[in-house]
PDB file of C-alpha atoms in Angstrom:
ATOM      1  CA  MET A  98    -168.461  20.141 -49.309  1.00  0.00           C
ATOM      2  CA  GLU A  99    -165.787  22.277 -50.107  1.00  0.00           C
ATOM      3  CA  PHE A 100    -162.254  21.407 -49.716  1.00  0.00           C
ATOM      4  CA  ILE A 101    -158.801  23.384 -49.949  1.00  0.00           C
ATOM      5  CA  ILE A 102    -156.288  20.745 -51.400  1.00  0.00           C
ATOM      6  CA  ASN A 103    -152.657  21.489 -50.708  1.00  0.00           C
ATOM      7  CA  ARG A 104    -153.578  25.235 -49.610  1.00  0.00           C
ATOM      8  CA  VAL A 105    -154.488  26.042 -53.336  1.00  0.00           C
ATOM      9  CA  LEU A 106    -156.774  23.914 -55.192  1.00  0.00           C
ATOM     10  CA  LYS A 107    -160.343  24.384 -54.272  1.00  0.00           C
ATOM     11  CA  TYR A 108    -162.952  21.251 -54.791  1.00  0.00           C
ATOM     12  CA  ASN A 109    -166.474  21.500 -54.447  1.00  0.00           C
ATOM     13  CA  SER A 110    -167.871  17.833 -54.102  1.00  0.00           C
ATOM     14  CA  SER A 111    -171.554  18.706 -54.469  1.00  0.00           C
ATOM     15  CA  ASP A 112    -170.848  19.842 -58.368  1.00  0.00           C
ATOM     16  CA  GLY A 113    -167.616  18.408 -58.986  1.00  0.00           C
ATOM     17  CA  THR A 114    -165.321  21.447 -59.764  1.00  0.00           C
ATOM     18  CA  LEU A 115    -161.848  22.210 -59.232  1.00  0.00           C
ATOM     19  CA  ILE A 116    -160.878  25.657 -59.347  1.00  0.00           C
ATOM     20  CA  CYS A 117    -156.962  26.182 -60.082  1.00  0.00           C
ATOM     21  CA  PRO A 118    -156.759  29.948 -59.306  1.00  0.00           C
ATOM     22  CA  ASP A 119    -152.597  29.567 -59.916  1.00  0.00           C
ATOM     23  CA  ASN A 120    -152.969  27.709 -62.961  1.00  0.00           C
ATOM     24  CA  SER A 121    -154.015  28.748 -66.414  1.00  0.00           C
ATOM     25  CA  VAL A 122    -157.155  26.390 -66.392  1.00  0.00           C
ATOM     26  CA  ASP A 123    -159.694  28.338 -64.088  1.00  0.00           C
ATOM     27  CA  MET A 124    -161.877  25.436 -63.604  1.00  0.00           C
ATOM     28  CA  ILE A 125    -162.502  21.651 -64.348  1.00  0.00           C
ATOM     29  CA  THR A 126    -165.741  19.583 -64.049  1.00  0.00           C
ATOM     30  CA  LEU A 127    -165.136  16.310 -63.160  1.00  0.00           C
ATOM     31  CA  THR A 128    -167.430  13.494 -64.581  1.00  0.00           C
ATOM     32  CA  ARG A 129    -169.925  11.966 -61.861  1.00  0.00           C
ATOM     33  CA  VAL A 130    -167.856   8.907 -60.884  1.00  0.00           C
ATOM     34  CA  ALA A 131    -164.368  10.993 -60.894  1.00  0.00           C
ATOM     35  CA  ASN A 132    -166.060  13.435 -58.796  1.00  0.00           C
ATOM     36  CA  GLU A 133    -167.173  10.337 -56.487  1.00  0.00           C
ATOM     37  CA  LEU A 134    -163.554   8.860 -56.794  1.00  0.00           C
ATOM     38  CA  LEU A 135    -162.029  11.922 -55.710  1.00  0.00           C
ATOM     39  CA  PHE A 136    -164.291  12.584 -52.599  1.00  0.00           C
ATOM     40  CA  LEU A 137    -163.474   9.001 -51.725  1.00  0.00           C
ATOM     41  CA  PHE A 138    -159.759   9.469 -51.995  1.00  0.00           C
ATOM     42  CA  ILE A 139    -160.424  12.714 -49.859  1.00  0.00           C
ATOM     43  CA  ASN A 140    -162.065  11.154 -47.252  1.00  0.00           C
ATOM     44  CA  ASN A 141    -159.264   8.428 -47.063  1.00  0.00           C
ATOM     45  CA  ASN A 142    -156.382  10.921 -47.155  1.00  0.00           C
ATOM     46  CA  HIS A 143    -153.105   9.234 -46.192  1.00  0.00           C
ATOM     47  CA  ILE A 144    -154.803   5.732 -46.487  1.00  0.00           C
ATOM     48  CA  SER A 145    -154.043   3.024 -48.671  1.00  0.00           C
ATOM     49  CA  LEU A 146    -157.302   1.665 -50.533  1.00  0.00           C
ATOM     50  CA  ARG A 147    -157.707  -1.809 -52.143  1.00  0.00           C
ATOM     51  CA  ARG A 148    -158.979  -1.791 -55.573  1.00  0.00           C
ATOM     52  CA  ASP A 149    -161.681  -4.153 -54.553  1.00  0.00           C
ATOM     53  CA  ASP A 150    -163.053  -1.672 -51.841  1.00  0.00           C
ATOM     54  CA  ILE A 151    -163.145   0.967 -54.490  1.00  0.00           C
ATOM     55  CA  LEU A 152    -164.845  -0.822 -56.849  1.00  0.00           C
ATOM     56  CA  ASN A 153    -167.677  -1.723 -54.347  1.00  0.00           C
ATOM     57  CA  GLU A 154    -167.893   1.516 -53.171  1.00  0.00           C
ATOM     58  CA  LEU A 155    -168.518   3.385 -56.621  1.00  0.00           C
ATOM     59  CA  TRP A 156    -170.296   0.608 -58.357  1.00  0.00           C
ATOM     60  CA  GLY A 157    -170.936  -2.593 -56.306  1.00  0.00           C
ATOM     61  CA  LYS A 158    -173.227  -0.994 -53.576  1.00  0.00           C
ATOM     62  CA  ARG A 159    -175.346   0.510 -56.499  1.00  0.00           C
ATOM     63  CA  GLY A 160    -175.733  -2.913 -57.911  1.00  0.00           C
ATOM     64  CA  LEU A 161    -173.658  -2.235 -61.008  1.00  0.00           C
ATOM     65  CA  SER A 162    -170.432  -4.004 -61.860  1.00  0.00           C
ATOM     66  CA  ALA A 163    -166.935  -2.738 -63.265  1.00  0.00           C
ATOM     67  CA  SER A 164    -163.604  -4.133 -63.557  1.00  0.00           C
ATOM     68  CA  SER A 165    -159.829  -2.840 -62.725  1.00  0.00           C
ATOM     69  CA  ASN A 166    -159.783  -1.493 -66.239  1.00  0.00           C
ATOM     70  CA  ASN A 167    -162.573   0.865 -65.645  1.00  0.00           C
ATOM     71  CA  LEU A 168    -160.761   1.909 -62.403  1.00  0.00           C
ATOM     72  CA  ASN A 169    -157.699   2.305 -63.755  1.00  0.00           C
ATOM     73  CA  ASN A 170    -159.479   4.916 -66.478  1.00  0.00           C
ATOM     74  CA  TYR A 171    -161.204   6.970 -63.916  1.00  0.00           C
ATOM     75  CA  VAL A 172    -158.048   7.118 -61.770  1.00  0.00           C
ATOM     76  CA  SER A 173    -156.040   8.128 -65.013  1.00  0.00           C
ATOM     77  CA  MET A 174    -159.100  10.904 -65.841  1.00  0.00           C
ATOM     78  CA  LEU A 175    -158.462  12.114 -62.149  1.00  0.00           C
ATOM     79  CA  ARG A 176    -154.983  12.388 -62.119  1.00  0.00           C
ATOM     80  CA  ARG A 177    -154.787  14.330 -65.505  1.00  0.00           C
ATOM     81  CA  ALA A 178    -157.480  17.018 -64.033  1.00  0.00           C
ATOM     82  CA  LEU A 179    -155.237  17.423 -61.177  1.00  0.00           C
ATOM     83  CA  GLU A 180    -152.203  17.585 -63.094  1.00  0.00           C
ATOM     84  CA  GLN A 181    -154.040  20.396 -65.154  1.00  0.00           C
ATOM     85  CA  CYS A 182    -154.200  22.521 -62.185  1.00  0.00           C
ATOM     86  CA  GLY A 183    -150.433  21.906 -61.567  1.00  0.00           C
ATOM     87  CA  PHE A 184    -150.852  18.951 -58.920  1.00  0.00           C
ATOM     88  CA  ALA A 185    -149.199  15.725 -60.072  1.00  0.00           C
ATOM     89  CA  GLY A 186    -148.747  12.788 -57.947  1.00  0.00           C
ATOM     90  CA  LEU A 187    -151.254  13.145 -55.387  1.00  0.00           C
ATOM     91  CA  ILE A 188    -152.559   9.578 -56.412  1.00  0.00           C
ATOM     92  CA  THR A 189    -149.987   6.550 -55.847  1.00  0.00           C
ATOM     93  CA  THR A 190    -150.490   3.187 -57.449  1.00  0.00           C
ATOM     94  CA  ILE A 191    -149.689   0.414 -54.980  1.00  0.00           C
ATOM     95  CA  PRO A 192    -148.457  -2.558 -57.028  1.00  0.00           C
ATOM     96  CA  LYS A 193    -150.616  -5.524 -56.495  1.00  0.00           C
ATOM     97  CA  TYR A 194    -153.229  -3.896 -54.136  1.00  0.00           C
ATOM     98  CA  GLY A 195    -154.711  -0.167 -54.933  1.00  0.00           C
ATOM     99  CA  PHE A 196    -154.233   3.380 -54.527  1.00  0.00           C
ATOM    100  CA  ILE A 197    -153.315   5.853 -51.909  1.00  0.00           C
ATOM    101  CA  PHE A 198    -153.958   9.846 -51.925  1.00  0.00           C
ATOM    102  CA  GLU A 199    -151.807  12.242 -50.245  1.00  0.00           C
ATOM    103  CA  ALA A 200    -152.090  15.892 -49.477  1.00  0.00           C
ATOM    104  CA  ASP A 201    -153.184  18.484 -47.412  1.00  0.00           C
ATOM    105  CA  VAL A 202    -156.681  18.718 -47.105  1.00  0.00           C
ATOM    106  CA  VAL A 203    -158.763  21.534 -45.527  1.00  0.00           C
ATOM    107  CA  VAL A 204    -162.534  21.092 -44.979  1.00  0.00           C
ATOM    108  CA  VAL A 205    -164.445  24.428 -45.641  1.00  0.00           C
ATOM    109  CA  ALA A 206    -167.929  25.003 -44.460  1.00  0.00           C
ATOM    110  CA  THR A 207    -170.231  26.197 -47.322  1.00  0.00           C
ATOM    111  CA  ASN A 208    -172.901  28.936 -47.095  1.00  0.00           C
ATOM    112  CA  ALA A 209    -175.229  26.253 -48.851  1.00  0.00           C
ATOM    113  CA  LEU A 210    -174.560  23.750 -46.136  1.00  0.00           C
ATOM    114  CA  SER A 211    -175.392  26.501 -43.385  1.00  0.00           C
ATOM    115  CA  GLU A 212    -178.503  27.393 -45.059  1.00  0.00           C
ATOM    116  CA  ASP A 213    -179.995  23.487 -45.528  1.00  0.00           C
ATOM    117  CA  THR A 214    -178.760  23.024 -41.752  1.00  0.00           C
ATOM    118  CA  ASP A 215    -180.589  26.053 -40.593  1.00  0.00           C
ATOM    119  CA  GLN A 216    -183.825  25.249 -42.485  1.00  0.00           C
ATOM    120  CA  THR A 217    -183.792  21.696 -41.120  1.00  0.00           C
ATOM    121  CA  ASP A 218    -183.200  23.086 -37.653  1.00  0.00           C
ATOM    122  CA  GLU A 219    -185.891  25.399 -38.121  1.00  0.00           C
ATOM    123  CA  ASN A 220    -188.374  22.387 -39.099  1.00  0.00           C
ATOM    124  CA  GLU A 221    -187.390  20.552 -36.030  1.00  0.00           C
ATOM    125  CA  ALA A 222    -187.201  23.557 -33.793  1.00  0.00           C
ATOM    126  CA  LEU A 223    -191.115  24.128 -34.922  1.00  0.00           C
ATOM    127  CA  ALA A 224    -192.199  20.424 -34.459  1.00  0.00           C
ATOM    128  CA  SER A 225    -190.632  20.572 -30.811  1.00  0.00           C
ATOM    129  CA  LEU A 226    -192.319  24.081 -30.133  1.00  0.00           C
ATOM    130  CA  VAL A 227    -195.792  22.557 -31.283  1.00  0.00           C
ATOM    131  CA  PHE A 228    -195.195  19.681 -28.923  1.00  0.00           C
ATOM    132  CA  ASN A 229    -194.816  21.557 -26.100  1.00  0.00           C
ATOM    133  CA  ASN A 230    -197.339  24.047 -26.848  1.00  0.00           C
ATOM    134  CA  GLU A 231    -200.332  21.675 -26.258  1.00  0.00           C
ATOM    135  CA  GLU A 232    -201.612  23.415 -23.104  1.00  0.00           C
ATOM    136  CA  LYS A 233    -199.467  26.388 -22.346  1.00  0.00           C
ATOM    137  CA  LYS A 234    -198.552  29.294 -24.262  1.00  0.00           C
ATOM    138  CA  ILE A 235    -194.341  29.980 -24.862  1.00  0.00           C
ATOM    139  CA  ASN A 236    -192.730  33.277 -24.177  1.00  0.00           C
ATOM    140  CA  PRO A 237    -191.498  34.766 -27.258  1.00  0.00           C
ATOM    141  CA  LYS A 238    -188.213  35.449 -25.963  1.00  0.00           C
ATOM    142  CA  VAL A 239    -187.728  31.971 -24.501  1.00  0.00           C
ATOM    143  CA  ARG A 240    -189.077  30.744 -27.921  1.00  0.00           C
ATOM    144  CA  TYR A 241    -186.537  32.629 -29.806  1.00  0.00           C
ATOM    145  CA  PHE A 242    -183.606  31.970 -27.145  1.00  0.00           C
ATOM    146  CA  SER A 243    -184.070  28.160 -27.574  1.00  0.00           C
ATOM    147  CA  SER A 244    -184.680  28.295 -31.290  1.00  0.00           C
ATOM    148  CA  VAL A 245    -181.286  29.901 -31.550  1.00  0.00           C
ATOM    149  CA  THR A 246    -179.468  27.650 -28.963  1.00  0.00           C
ATOM    150  CA  LEU A 247    -180.647  24.546 -31.041  1.00  0.00           C
ATOM    151  CA  LYS A 248    -179.395  25.553 -34.183  1.00  0.00           C
ATOM    152  CA  THR A 249    -175.824  26.705 -33.033  1.00  0.00           C
ATOM    153  CA  ALA A 250    -175.709  23.136 -31.355  1.00  0.00           C
ATOM    154  CA  PHE A 251    -176.849  21.470 -34.194  1.00  0.00           C
ATOM    155  CA  VAL A 252    -174.248  23.296 -36.686  1.00  0.00           C
ATOM    156  CA  PHE A 253    -171.773  23.004 -34.262  1.00  0.00           C
ATOM    157  CA  MET A 254    -172.233  19.205 -33.937  1.00  0.00           C
ATOM    158  CA  VAL A 255    -172.348  19.060 -38.042  1.00  0.00           C
ATOM    159  CA  ILE A 256    -169.215  20.889 -38.072  1.00  0.00           C
ATOM    160  CA  ILE A 257    -167.438  18.552 -35.807  1.00  0.00           C
ATOM    161  CA  MET A 258    -168.970  15.643 -37.681  1.00  0.00           C
ATOM    162  CA  MET A 259    -167.441  16.575 -41.090  1.00  0.00           C
ATOM    163  CA  LEU A 260    -164.216  17.054 -39.533  1.00  0.00           C
ATOM    164  CA  PHE A 261    -163.714  13.869 -37.354  1.00  0.00           C
ATOM    165  CA  SER A 262    -166.313  11.491 -39.127  1.00  0.00           C
ATOM    166  CA  SER A 263    -163.796  10.352 -41.523  1.00  0.00           C
ATOM    167  CA  GLN A 264    -160.989  10.062 -39.108  1.00  0.00           C
ATOM    168  CA  ILE A 265    -163.173   7.913 -37.084  1.00  0.00           C
ATOM    169  CA  TYR A 266    -163.990   5.748 -40.337  1.00  0.00           C
ATOM    170  CA  ASP A 267    -160.098   5.934 -41.417  1.00  0.00           C
ATOM    171  CA  TYR A 268    -158.831   4.677 -37.672  1.00  0.00           C
ATOM    172  CA  PHE A 269    -160.822   1.520 -37.943  1.00  0.00           C
ATOM    173  CA  TYR A 270    -160.127   1.266 -41.762  1.00  0.00           C
ATOM    174  CA  LEU A 271    -156.526   1.858 -41.277  1.00  0.00           C
ATOM    175  CA  LYS A 272    -156.308  -1.036 -38.720  1.00  0.00           C
ATOM    176  CA  SER A 273    -157.855  -3.605 -41.137  1.00  0.00           C
ATOM    177  CA  ASN A 274    -155.562  -2.347 -44.302  1.00  0.00           C
ATOM    178  CA  ARG A 275    -152.334  -1.247 -42.946  1.00  0.00           C
ATOM    179  CA  THR A 276    -150.175  -1.462 -39.724  1.00  0.00           C
ATOM    180  CA  GLU A 277    -147.940   0.933 -38.213  1.00  0.00           C
ATOM    181  CA  VAL A 278    -144.856  -0.696 -37.458  1.00  0.00           C
ATOM    182  CA  PHE A 279    -142.191   1.805 -36.340  1.00  0.00           C
ATOM    183  CA  SER A 280    -141.119   5.183 -36.339  1.00  0.00           C
ATOM    184  CA  MET A 281    -137.574   6.197 -37.635  1.00  0.00           C
ATOM    185  CA  GLY A 282    -136.533   9.916 -37.227  1.00  0.00           C
ATOM    186  CA  LYS A 283    -139.527  11.827 -38.750  1.00  0.00           C
ATOM    187  CA  CYS A 284    -140.608   8.778 -40.848  1.00  0.00           C
ATOM    188  CA  THR A 285    -143.702   6.624 -39.720  1.00  0.00           C
ATOM    189  CA  PHE A 286    -143.381   2.936 -41.425  1.00  0.00           C
ATOM    190  CA  TYR A 287    -146.426   1.094 -42.150  1.00  0.00           C
ATOM    191  CA  LEU A 288    -146.729  -2.450 -43.601  1.00  0.00           C
ATOM    192  CA  ILE A 289    -149.774  -2.757 -46.265  1.00  0.00           C
ATOM    193  CA  ASP A 290    -151.136  -6.266 -45.510  1.00  0.00           C
ATOM    194  CA  ASP A 291    -154.723  -7.245 -45.286  1.00  0.00           C
ATOM    195  CA  LYS A 292    -154.085 -10.634 -44.106  1.00  0.00           C
ATOM    196  CA  ILE A 293    -151.792 -10.149 -40.862  1.00  0.00           C
ATOM    197  CA  GLY A 294    -153.333 -10.095 -37.700  1.00  0.00           C
ATOM    198  CA  GLY A 295    -151.429  -7.847 -35.221  1.00  0.00           C
ATOM    199  CA  ARG A 296    -148.071  -8.558 -34.231  1.00  0.00           C
ATOM    200  CA  VAL A 297    -145.307  -8.162 -37.129  1.00  0.00           C
ATOM    201  CA  GLU A 298    -142.588 -10.377 -37.500  1.00  0.00           C
ATOM    202  CA  GLU A 299    -138.770  -9.306 -36.570  1.00  0.00           C
ATOM    203  CA  ASP A 300    -137.787 -10.522 -39.864  1.00  0.00           C
ATOM    204  CA  VAL A 301    -140.211  -8.157 -41.727  1.00  0.00           C
ATOM    205  CA  ILE A 302    -139.141  -5.073 -39.679  1.00  0.00           C
ATOM    206  CA  HIS A 303    -135.670  -5.990 -40.394  1.00  0.00           C
ATOM    207  CA  ASN A 304    -136.201  -5.955 -43.832  1.00  0.00           C
ATOM    208  CA  MET A 305    -138.077  -3.009 -44.022  1.00  0.00           C
ATOM    209  CA  LYS A 306    -135.211  -1.275 -42.304  1.00  0.00           C
ATOM    210  CA  VAL A 307    -132.590  -2.898 -44.474  1.00  0.00           C
ATOM    211  CA  ALA A 308    -134.558  -1.361 -47.394  1.00  0.00           C
ATOM    212  CA  ALA A 309    -135.063   2.126 -45.807  1.00  0.00           C
ATOM    213  CA  LYS A 310    -131.262   2.411 -45.169  1.00  0.00           C
ATOM    214  CA  LYS A 311    -130.269   0.901 -48.865  1.00  0.00           C
ATOM    215  CA  GLU A 312    -132.356   3.437 -50.583  1.00  0.00           C
ATOM    216  CA  LYS A 313    -131.286   6.495 -48.202  1.00  0.00           C
ATOM    217  CA  ILE A 314    -134.772   7.352 -47.318  1.00  0.00           C
ATOM    218  CA  ASN A 315    -134.838  11.021 -46.026  1.00  0.00           C
ATOM    219  CA  CYS A 316    -136.436  10.973 -42.568  1.00  0.00           C
ATOM    220  CA  ASP A 317    -135.559  14.300 -41.568  1.00  0.00           C
ATOM    221  CA  VAL A 318    -138.737  15.725 -43.088  1.00  0.00           C
ATOM    222  CA  LYS A 319    -142.376  14.317 -41.592  1.00  0.00           C
ATOM    223  CA  SER A 320    -143.250  11.388 -43.961  1.00  0.00           C
ATOM    224  CA  ASN A 321    -145.425   8.207 -44.477  1.00  0.00           C
ATOM    225  CA  VAL A 322    -143.117   5.354 -45.689  1.00  0.00           C
ATOM    226  CA  TYR A 323    -145.201   2.188 -46.955  1.00  0.00           C
ATOM    227  CA  TYR A 324    -143.906  -1.623 -47.434  1.00  0.00           C
ATOM    228  CA  VAL A 325    -145.392  -4.313 -49.335  1.00  0.00           C
ATOM    229  CA  SER A 326    -143.833  -7.823 -49.792  1.00  0.00           C
ATOM    230  CA  GLU A 327    -145.343 -10.742 -52.000  1.00  0.00           C
ATOM    231  CA  ALA A 328    -144.296 -14.061 -53.199  1.00  0.00           C
ATOM    232  CA  LEU A 329    -144.420 -14.450 -56.860  1.00  0.00           C
ATOM    233  CA  LEU A 330    -143.419 -16.332 -59.850  1.00  0.00           C
ATOM    234  CA  ASP A 331    -142.039 -15.129 -62.999  1.00  0.00           C
ATOM    235  CA  SER A 332    -142.656 -16.281 -66.567  1.00  0.00           C
ATOM    236  CA  LEU A 333    -140.484 -19.144 -66.015  1.00  0.00           C
ATOM    237  CA  GLY A 334    -142.107 -20.257 -62.963  1.00  0.00           C
ATOM    238  CA  LYS A 335    -138.984 -19.332 -60.723  1.00  0.00           C
ATOM    239  CA  LYS A 336    -140.185 -18.039 -57.451  1.00  0.00           C
ATOM    240  CA  TYR A 337    -139.179 -14.732 -56.151  1.00  0.00           C
ATOM    241  CA  VAL A 338    -139.979 -11.957 -53.666  1.00  0.00           C
ATOM    242  CA  SER A 339    -141.315  -8.777 -54.894  1.00  0.00           C
ATOM    243  CA  ARG A 340    -140.503  -5.827 -52.425  1.00  0.00           C
ATOM    244  CA  SER A 341    -141.701  -2.319 -52.550  1.00  0.00           C
ATOM    245  CA  LEU A 342    -141.119   0.693 -50.690  1.00  0.00           C
ATOM    246  CA  MET A 343    -143.329   3.929 -50.975  1.00  0.00           C
ATOM    247  CA  TYR A 344    -141.629   6.872 -49.649  1.00  0.00           C
ATOM    248  CA  CYS A 345    -144.629  10.032 -49.122  1.00  0.00           C
ATOM    249  CA  PRO A 346    -143.214  13.173 -47.438  1.00  0.00           C
ATOM    250  CA  TYR A 347    -146.101  15.399 -46.052  1.00  0.00           C
ATOM    251  CA  GLY A 348    -147.210  18.352 -47.958  1.00  0.00           C
ATOM    252  CA  ASN A 349    -145.265  17.404 -51.118  1.00  0.00           C
ATOM    253  CA  LYS A 350    -146.667  18.449 -54.691  1.00  0.00           C
ATOM    254  CA  LEU A 351    -144.323  15.592 -56.146  1.00  0.00           C
ATOM    255  CA  PRO A 352    -145.252  12.290 -56.476  1.00  0.00           C
ATOM    256  CA  CYS A 353    -144.480   9.638 -54.035  1.00  0.00           C
ATOM    257  CA  GLU A 354    -140.981   8.004 -54.586  1.00  0.00           C
ATOM    258  CA  ASN A 355    -141.261   4.095 -55.325  1.00  0.00           C
ATOM    259  CA  TYR A 356    -138.487   1.565 -54.843  1.00  0.00           C
ATOM    260  CA  HIS A 357    -138.800  -1.901 -56.043  1.00  0.00           C
ATOM    261  CA  ILE A 358    -136.483  -4.956 -55.467  1.00  0.00           C
ATOM    262  CA  SER A 359    -137.033  -8.636 -56.475  1.00  0.00           C
ATOM    263  CA  ILE A 360    -135.268 -11.063 -54.683  1.00  0.00           C
ATOM    264  CA  TYR A 361    -134.821 -14.908 -56.295  1.00  0.00           C
ATOM    265  CA  ASP A 362    -135.275 -17.923 -54.211  1.00  0.00           C
ATOM    266  CA  GLU A 363    -131.979 -19.885 -55.071  1.00  0.00           C
ATOM    267  CA  LYS A 364    -133.121 -23.076 -53.443  1.00  0.00           C
TER     268      LYS A 364
END
């Protein structure tokens, strides 16, 4: 499959190549793991991914083991490759959680895909014709029309699945990993927490709004804003709450803006 990232960068997931027409580097070939990682990010565009889920997708499902350090190394390699093509900040690290990929991505149907699909359709059409031709002769015109119709319908279904299967997956994945809380201007605010079961407490919503106003988040442009809050202990054993706000405008080639604040328990 081929993708166009931010209207310029061409990515081919079949051979792991990045083509950078507007940069001094013409083409970059990714390693197998880096290629699979980028493909995973693209299929979960604008979706926060947990480290454990990424590790399981890239290594665990194959019976392999890997650590967070391995993942960090491949994320760094992928970031450097994207930066060489002039696209820094597409991958944002979410503290204590994982990563999020933010970009404008367009799926491009390739000739290879069309040829493979046509060949598959021909085999299926032939099998169908043999089954229906056991005791009667099929008119050549009807056969041709049926074959073309079947091919057209099948190709159309493949394209629809390519365009929307990841969105369907993302919808359910999104429900279990981030919660849309409210909108303010053109900003959509999300709470990143895989432990909540539905309703978000009013004090959490209040904290999100206070943090957004304090950091003067610009909601005049379409953006996603992610909020993470964790209760932690510092090196002296004191309790504090770490709050992070990630501001990610749509179609922005710059990194998401990160804001952090630590609030100590005075009790």
